[in-house]
Each structure stands twice: as C-alpha cells, then as structure tokens.
Amino acid sequence: MITNFFIPELNNHDVQELWFQQDGATCHTARATIDFLKDTVGDRLISRFGPVNWPPRSCDLTPLDYFL
C-alpha cells in the first residue's frame, strides 16, 4: 500500500515537511518497511526502530478511536 498508493499520492502534492507516523505493529516494523520509509522520509519517521522512537501507549500520539 505504501509503494502503490501512498508514495504516488505524496508525489502528486507539494509536501515540504512530512512526518510519517506509525504504530509498533510487527508488520509495520519489519526491516524492509523501516528501511524503505527511512529512504523515503529520512529522519522524519516516528516508528518503533525508526529515527524517532514511537512512545508506547502515548495518549498524545495514539489516534482517537471514537468521534467527538
């Protein structure tokens, strides 16, 4: 999904400063995924094993699971 949808859509928009954030799910932190994202967004990756470590159970970074 990242290579087939996200990156092409990202290239279609004028995005100067993009921070990519993902949770610590095992499939999201596979070495190939982290390496690809590091090459794509550089040091602006918030993830487990990424340049900016994902704080576990952070209420500030955890998306809401309900609608206000």
PDB file of N, CA and C in Angstrom:
ATOM      1  N   MET A   1       0.823  -1.180   0.000  1.00  0.00           N
ATOM      2  CA  MET A   1       0.000   0.000   0.000  1.00  0.00           C
ATOM      3  C   MET A   1       0.878   1.260   0.000  1.00  0.00           C
ATOM      4  N   ILE A   2       1.977   1.214   0.719  1.00  0.00           N
ATOM      5  CA  ILE A   2       2.843   2.393   0.764  1.00  0.00           C
ATOM      6  C   ILE A   2       3.440   2.667  -0.605  1.00  0.00           C
ATOM      7  N   THR A   3       3.964   1.646  -1.258  1.00  0.00           N
ATOM      8  CA  THR A   3       4.616   1.854  -2.556  1.00  0.00           C
ATOM      9  C   THR A   3       3.616   2.068  -3.680  1.00  0.00           C
ATOM     10  N   ASN A   4       2.453   1.421  -3.605  1.00  0.00           N
ATOM     11  CA  ASN A   4       1.487   1.511  -4.697  1.00  0.00           C
ATOM     12  C   ASN A   4       0.529   2.694  -4.576  1.00  0.00           C
ATOM     13  N   PHE A   5       0.275   3.174  -3.363  1.00  0.00           N
ATOM     14  CA  PHE A   5      -0.691   4.248  -3.194  1.00  0.00           C
ATOM     15  C   PHE A   5      -0.091   5.501  -2.544  1.00  0.00           C
ATOM     16  N   PHE A   6       0.527   5.336  -1.380  1.00  0.00           N
ATOM     17  CA  PHE A   6       0.960   6.492  -0.600  1.00  0.00           C
ATOM     18  C   PHE A   6       2.043   7.309  -1.296  1.00  0.00           C
ATOM     19  N   ILE A   7       3.093   6.682  -1.759  1.00  0.00           N
ATOM     20  CA  ILE A   7       4.196   7.408  -2.391  1.00  0.00           C
ATOM     21  C   ILE A   7       3.745   8.113  -3.668  1.00  0.00           C
ATOM     22  N   PRO A   8       2.976   7.464  -4.569  1.00  0.00           N
ATOM     23  CA  PRO A   8       2.486   8.209  -5.738  1.00  0.00           C
ATOM     24  C   PRO A   8       1.599   9.399  -5.365  1.00  0.00           C
ATOM     25  N   GLU A   9       0.739   9.243  -4.367  1.00  0.00           N
ATOM     26  CA  GLU A   9      -0.098  10.361  -3.933  1.00  0.00           C
ATOM     27  C   GLU A   9       0.743  11.459  -3.298  1.00  0.00           C
ATOM     28  N   LEU A  10       1.748  11.077  -2.572  1.00  0.00           N
ATOM     29  CA  LEU A  10       2.644  12.042  -1.954  1.00  0.00           C
ATOM     30  C   LEU A  10       3.374  12.863  -3.010  1.00  0.00           C
ATOM     31  N   ASN A  11       3.786  12.218  -4.079  1.00  0.00           N
ATOM     32  CA  ASN A  11       4.483  12.904  -5.161  1.00  0.00           C
ATOM     33  C   ASN A  11       3.571  13.838  -5.947  1.00  0.00           C
ATOM     34  N   ASN A  12       2.254  13.614  -5.889  1.00  0.00           N
ATOM     35  CA  ASN A  12       1.299  14.470  -6.587  1.00  0.00           C
ATOM     36  C   ASN A  12       1.003  15.766  -5.837  1.00  0.00           C
ATOM     37  N   HIS A  13       1.418  15.856  -4.587  1.00  0.00           N
ATOM     38  CA  HIS A  13       1.146  17.030  -3.758  1.00  0.00           C
ATOM     39  C   HIS A  13       2.457  17.720  -3.403  1.00  0.00           C
ATOM     40  N   ASP A  14       2.370  19.002  -3.165  1.00  0.00           N
ATOM     41  CA  ASP A  14       3.543  19.781  -2.784  1.00  0.00           C
ATOM     42  C   ASP A  14       3.705  19.716  -1.267  1.00  0.00           C
ATOM     43  N   VAL A  15       4.427  18.697  -0.811  1.00  0.00           N
ATOM     44  CA  VAL A  15       4.644  18.491   0.615  1.00  0.00           C
ATOM     45  C   VAL A  15       6.115  18.755   0.917  1.00  0.00           C
ATOM     46  N   GLN A  16       6.381  19.777   1.718  1.00  0.00           N
ATOM     47  CA  GLN A  16       7.754  20.132   2.059  1.00  0.00           C
ATOM     48  C   GLN A  16       8.228  19.399   3.309  1.00  0.00           C
ATOM     49  N   GLU A  17       7.443  19.457   4.352  1.00  0.00           N
ATOM     50  CA  GLU A  17       7.806  18.860   5.636  1.00  0.00           C
ATOM     51  C   GLU A  17       6.762  17.810   5.994  1.00  0.00           C
ATOM     52  N   LEU A  18       7.084  16.561   5.805  1.00  0.00           N
ATOM     53  CA  LEU A  18       6.169  15.476   6.103  1.00  0.00           C
ATOM     54  C   LEU A  18       6.773  14.611   7.191  1.00  0.00           C
ATOM     55  N   TRP A  19       6.012  14.367   8.243  1.00  0.00           N
ATOM     56  CA  TRP A  19       6.397  13.424   9.272  1.00  0.00           C
ATOM     57  C   TRP A  19       5.517  12.202   9.099  1.00  0.00           C
ATOM     58  N   PHE A  20       6.126  11.034   8.990  1.00  0.00           N
ATOM     59  CA  PHE A  20       5.372   9.793   8.834  1.00  0.00           C
ATOM     60  C   PHE A  20       5.338   9.097  10.180  1.00  0.00           C
ATOM     61  N   GLN A  21       4.131   8.808  10.669  1.00  0.00           N
ATOM     62  CA  GLN A  21       3.953   8.192  11.981  1.00  0.00           C
ATOM     63  C   GLN A  21       3.220   6.873  11.822  1.00  0.00           C
ATOM     64  N   GLN A  22       3.718   5.845  12.482  1.00  0.00           N
ATOM     65  CA  GLN A  22       3.027   4.568  12.501  1.00  0.00           C
ATOM     66  C   GLN A  22       3.217   3.918  13.851  1.00  0.00           C
ATOM     67  N   ASP A  23       2.351   2.966  14.140  1.00  0.00           N
ATOM     68  CA  ASP A  23       2.435   2.310  15.433  1.00  0.00           C
ATOM     69  C   ASP A  23       3.506   1.221  15.418  1.00  0.00           C
ATOM     70  N   GLY A  24       3.599   0.489  16.501  1.00  0.00           N
ATOM     71  CA  GLY A  24       4.646  -0.510  16.634  1.00  0.00           C
ATOM     72  C   GLY A  24       4.228  -1.908  16.241  1.00  0.00           C
ATOM     73  N   ALA A  25       3.216  -2.039  15.392  1.00  0.00           N
ATOM     74  CA  ALA A  25       2.785  -3.376  14.958  1.00  0.00           C
ATOM     75  C   ALA A  25       3.932  -4.083  14.241  1.00  0.00           C
ATOM     76  N   THR A  26       4.012  -5.380  14.419  1.00  0.00           N
ATOM     77  CA  THR A  26       5.118  -6.155  13.870  1.00  0.00           C
ATOM     78  C   THR A  26       5.262  -5.991  12.368  1.00  0.00           C
ATOM     79  N   CYS A  27       4.161  -6.022  11.630  1.00  0.00           N
ATOM     80  CA  CYS A  27       4.251  -5.881  10.172  1.00  0.00           C
ATOM     81  C   CYS A  27       4.707  -4.484   9.774  1.00  0.00           C
ATOM     82  N   HIS A  28       4.462  -3.484  10.613  1.00  0.00           N
ATOM     83  CA  HIS A  28       4.884  -2.116  10.306  1.00  0.00           C
ATOM     84  C   HIS A  28       6.350  -1.881  10.608  1.00  0.00           C
ATOM     85  N   THR A  29       6.939  -2.733  11.434  1.00  0.00           N
ATOM     86  CA  THR A  29       8.326  -2.530  11.842  1.00  0.00           C
ATOM     87  C   THR A  29       9.270  -3.559  11.250  1.00  0.00           C
ATOM     88  N   ALA A  30       8.855  -4.219  10.193  1.00  0.00           N
ATOM     89  CA  ALA A  30       9.749  -5.146   9.509  1.00  0.00           C
ATOM     90  C   ALA A  30      10.937  -4.366   8.958  1.00  0.00           C
ATOM     91  N   ARG A  31      12.087  -4.994   8.904  1.00  0.00           N
ATOM     92  CA  ARG A  31      13.308  -4.307   8.469  1.00  0.00           C
ATOM     93  C   ARG A  31      13.142  -3.683   7.086  1.00  0.00           C
ATOM     94  N   ALA A  32      12.516  -4.400   6.161  1.00  0.00           N
ATOM     95  CA  ALA A  32      12.337  -3.865   4.804  1.00  0.00           C
ATOM     96  C   ALA A  32      11.441  -2.624   4.823  1.00  0.00           C
ATOM     97  N   THR A  33      10.402  -2.641   5.651  1.00  0.00           N
ATOM     98  CA  THR A  33       9.497  -1.499   5.737  1.00  0.00           C
ATOM     99  C   THR A  33      10.202  -0.285   6.332  1.00  0.00           C
ATOM    100  N   ILE A  34      10.914  -0.481   7.435  1.00  0.00           N
ATOM    101  CA  ILE A  34      11.617   0.629   8.079  1.00  0.00           C
ATOM    102  C   ILE A  34      12.689   1.199   7.157  1.00  0.00           C
ATOM    103  N   ASP A  35      13.444   0.331   6.486  1.00  0.00           N
ATOM    104  CA  ASP A  35      14.478   0.803   5.560  1.00  0.00           C
ATOM    105  C   ASP A  35      13.876   1.611   4.420  1.00  0.00           C
ATOM    106  N   PHE A  36      12.760   1.137   3.867  1.00  0.00           N
ATOM    107  CA  PHE A  36      12.094   1.860   2.785  1.00  0.00           C
ATOM    108  C   PHE A  36      11.615   3.227   3.253  1.00  0.00           C
ATOM    109  N   LEU A  37      10.991   3.278   4.431  1.00  0.00           N
ATOM    110  CA  LEU A  37      10.479   4.544   4.942  1.00  0.00           C
ATOM    111  C   LEU A  37      11.610   5.504   5.294  1.00  0.00           C
ATOM    112  N   LYS A  38      12.715   4.995   5.819  1.00  0.00           N
ATOM    113  CA  LYS A  38      13.870   5.858   6.106  1.00  0.00           C
ATOM    114  C   LYS A  38      14.410   6.470   4.822  1.00  0.00           C
ATOM    115  N   ASP A  39      14.443   5.677   3.748  1.00  0.00           N
ATOM    116  CA  ASP A  39      14.902   6.197   2.459  1.00  0.00           C
ATOM    117  C   ASP A  39      13.924   7.226   1.897  1.00  0.00           C
ATOM    118  N   THR A  40      12.636   7.049   2.183  1.00  0.00           N
ATOM    119  CA  THR A  40      11.609   7.919   1.622  1.00  0.00           C
ATOM    120  C   THR A  40      11.446   9.220   2.402  1.00  0.00           C
ATOM    121  N   VAL A  41      11.310   9.138   3.720  1.00  0.00           N
ATOM    122  CA  VAL A  41      11.052  10.337   4.524  1.00  0.00           C
ATOM    123  C   VAL A  41      12.241  10.747   5.381  1.00  0.00           C
ATOM    124  N   GLY A  42      13.315   9.998   5.341  1.00  0.00           N
ATOM    125  CA  GLY A  42      14.523  10.359   6.076  1.00  0.00           C
ATOM    126  C   GLY A  42      14.345  10.275   7.577  1.00  0.00           C
ATOM    127  N   ASP A  43      14.770  11.313   8.272  1.00  0.00           N
ATOM    128  CA  ASP A  43      14.707  11.341   9.737  1.00  0.00           C
ATOM    129  C   ASP A  43      13.345  11.737  10.267  1.00  0.00           C
ATOM    130  N   ARG A  44      12.367  11.914   9.392  1.00  0.00           N
ATOM    131  CA  ARG A  44      11.026  12.327   9.805  1.00  0.00           C
ATOM    132  C   ARG A  44      10.083  11.128   9.906  1.00  0.00           C
ATOM    133  N   LEU A  45      10.592  10.048  10.496  1.00  0.00           N
ATOM    134  CA  LEU A  45       9.822   8.816  10.679  1.00  0.00           C
ATOM    135  C   LEU A  45       9.646   8.562  12.167  1.00  0.00           C
ATOM    136  N   ILE A  46       8.401   8.534  12.615  1.00  0.00           N
ATOM    137  CA  ILE A  46       8.083   8.210  14.005  1.00  0.00           C
ATOM    138  C   ILE A  46       7.579   6.779  14.004  1.00  0.00           C
ATOM    139  N   SER A  47       8.393   5.865  14.497  1.00  0.00           N
ATOM    140  CA  SER A  47       8.046   4.459  14.459  1.00  0.00           C
ATOM    141  C   SER A  47       8.964   3.690  15.392  1.00  0.00           C
ATOM    142  N   ARG A  48       8.546   2.525  15.768  1.00  0.00           N
ATOM    143  CA  ARG A  48       9.427   1.639  16.511  1.00  0.00           C
ATOM    144  C   ARG A  48      10.591   1.270  15.594  1.00  0.00           C
ATOM    145  N   PHE A  49      11.790   1.355  16.077  1.00  0.00           N
ATOM    146  CA  PHE A  49      13.027   1.117  15.320  1.00  0.00           C
ATOM    147  C   PHE A  49      13.311   2.204  14.295  1.00  0.00           C
ATOM    148  N   GLY A  50      12.572   3.293  14.324  1.00  0.00           N
ATOM    149  CA  GLY A  50      12.825   4.404  13.415  1.00  0.00           C
ATOM    150  C   GLY A  50      13.710   5.444  14.086  1.00  0.00           C
ATOM    151  N   PRO A  51      14.073   6.489  13.349  1.00  0.00           N
ATOM    152  CA  PRO A  51      14.912   7.549  13.917  1.00  0.00           C
ATOM    153  C   PRO A  51      14.280   8.227  15.141  1.00  0.00           C
ATOM    154  N   VAL A  52      12.956   8.418  15.115  1.00  0.00           N
ATOM    155  CA  VAL A  52      12.228   8.965  16.262  1.00  0.00           C
ATOM    156  C   VAL A  52      11.371   7.830  16.801  1.00  0.00           C
ATOM    157  N   ASN A  53      11.701   7.351  17.992  1.00  0.00           N
ATOM    158  CA  ASN A  53      11.033   6.179  18.544  1.00  0.00           C
ATOM    159  C   ASN A  53       9.587   6.473  18.908  1.00  0.00           C
ATOM    160  N   TRP A  54       8.715   5.529  18.638  1.00  0.00           N
ATOM    161  CA  TRP A  54       7.299   5.627  18.961  1.00  0.00           C
ATOM    162  C   TRP A  54       7.129   5.419  20.458  1.00  0.00           C
ATOM    163  N   PRO A  55       6.575   6.403  21.189  1.00  0.00           N
ATOM    164  CA  PRO A  55       6.357   6.198  22.612  1.00  0.00           C
ATOM    165  C   PRO A  55       5.189   5.236  22.845  1.00  0.00           C
ATOM    166  N   PRO A  56       5.412   4.142  23.513  1.00  0.00           N
ATOM    167  CA  PRO A  56       4.330   3.165  23.700  1.00  0.00           C
ATOM    168  C   PRO A  56       3.197   3.727  24.540  1.00  0.00           C
ATOM    169  N   ARG A  57       1.986   3.444  24.121  1.00  0.00           N
ATOM    170  CA  ARG A  57       0.764   3.842  24.818  1.00  0.00           C
ATOM    171  C   ARG A  57       0.716   5.340  25.112  1.00  0.00           C
ATOM    172  N   SER A  58       1.174   6.134  24.170  1.00  0.00           N
ATOM    173  CA  SER A  58       1.161   7.580  24.347  1.00  0.00           C
ATOM    174  C   SER A  58      -0.214   8.128  23.988  1.00  0.00           C
ATOM    175  N   CYS A  59      -0.842   8.794  24.934  1.00  0.00           N
ATOM    176  CA  CYS A  59      -2.166   9.362  24.643  1.00  0.00           C
ATOM    177  C   CYS A  59      -2.043  10.571  23.718  1.00  0.00           C
ATOM    178  N   ASP A  60      -0.858  11.155  23.609  1.00  0.00           N
ATOM    179  CA  ASP A  60      -0.665  12.282  22.719  1.00  0.00           C
ATOM    180  C   ASP A  60      -0.557  11.858  21.265  1.00  0.00           C
ATOM    181  N   LEU A  61      -0.029  10.674  21.007  1.00  0.00           N
ATOM    182  CA  LEU A  61       0.176  10.227  19.635  1.00  0.00           C
ATOM    183  C   LEU A  61      -0.790   9.141  19.189  1.00  0.00           C
ATOM    184  N   THR A  62      -1.526   8.544  20.110  1.00  0.00           N
ATOM    185  CA  THR A  62      -2.458   7.498  19.754  1.00  0.00           C
ATOM    186  C   THR A  62      -3.709   8.129  19.159  1.00  0.00           C
ATOM    187  N   PRO A  63      -4.091   7.745  17.938  1.00  0.00           N
ATOM    188  CA  PRO A  63      -5.289   8.339  17.338  1.00  0.00           C
ATOM    189  C   PRO A  63      -6.543   7.966  18.111  1.00  0.00           C
ATOM    190  N   LEU A  64      -7.494   8.871  18.097  1.00  0.00           N
ATOM    191  CA  LEU A  64      -8.761   8.608  18.774  1.00  0.00           C
ATOM    192  C   LEU A  64      -9.517   7.499  18.065  1.00  0.00           C
ATOM    193  N   ASP A  65     -10.185   6.663  18.820  1.00  0.00           N
ATOM    194  CA  ASP A  65     -10.966   5.583  18.214  1.00  0.00           C
ATOM    195  C   ASP A  65     -12.465   5.854  18.324  1.00  0.00           C
ATOM    196  N   TYR A  66     -12.812   7.095  18.492  1.00  0.00           N
ATOM    197  CA  TYR A  66     -14.211   7.489  18.540  1.00  0.00           C
ATOM    198  C   TYR A  66     -14.362   8.873  17.937  1.00  0.00           C
ATOM    199  N   PHE A  67     -15.582   9.253  17.643  1.00  0.00           N
ATOM    200  CA  PHE A  67     -15.863  10.548  17.033  1.00  0.00           C
ATOM    201  C   PHE A  67     -16.455  11.476  18.089  1.00  0.00           C
ATOM    202  N   LEU A  68     -15.916  12.670  18.174  1.00  0.00           N
ATOM    203  CA  LEU A  68     -16.447  13.636  19.142  1.00  0.00           C
ATOM    204  C   LEU A  68     -17.637  14.370  18.573  1.00  0.00           C
TER     205      LEU A  68
END
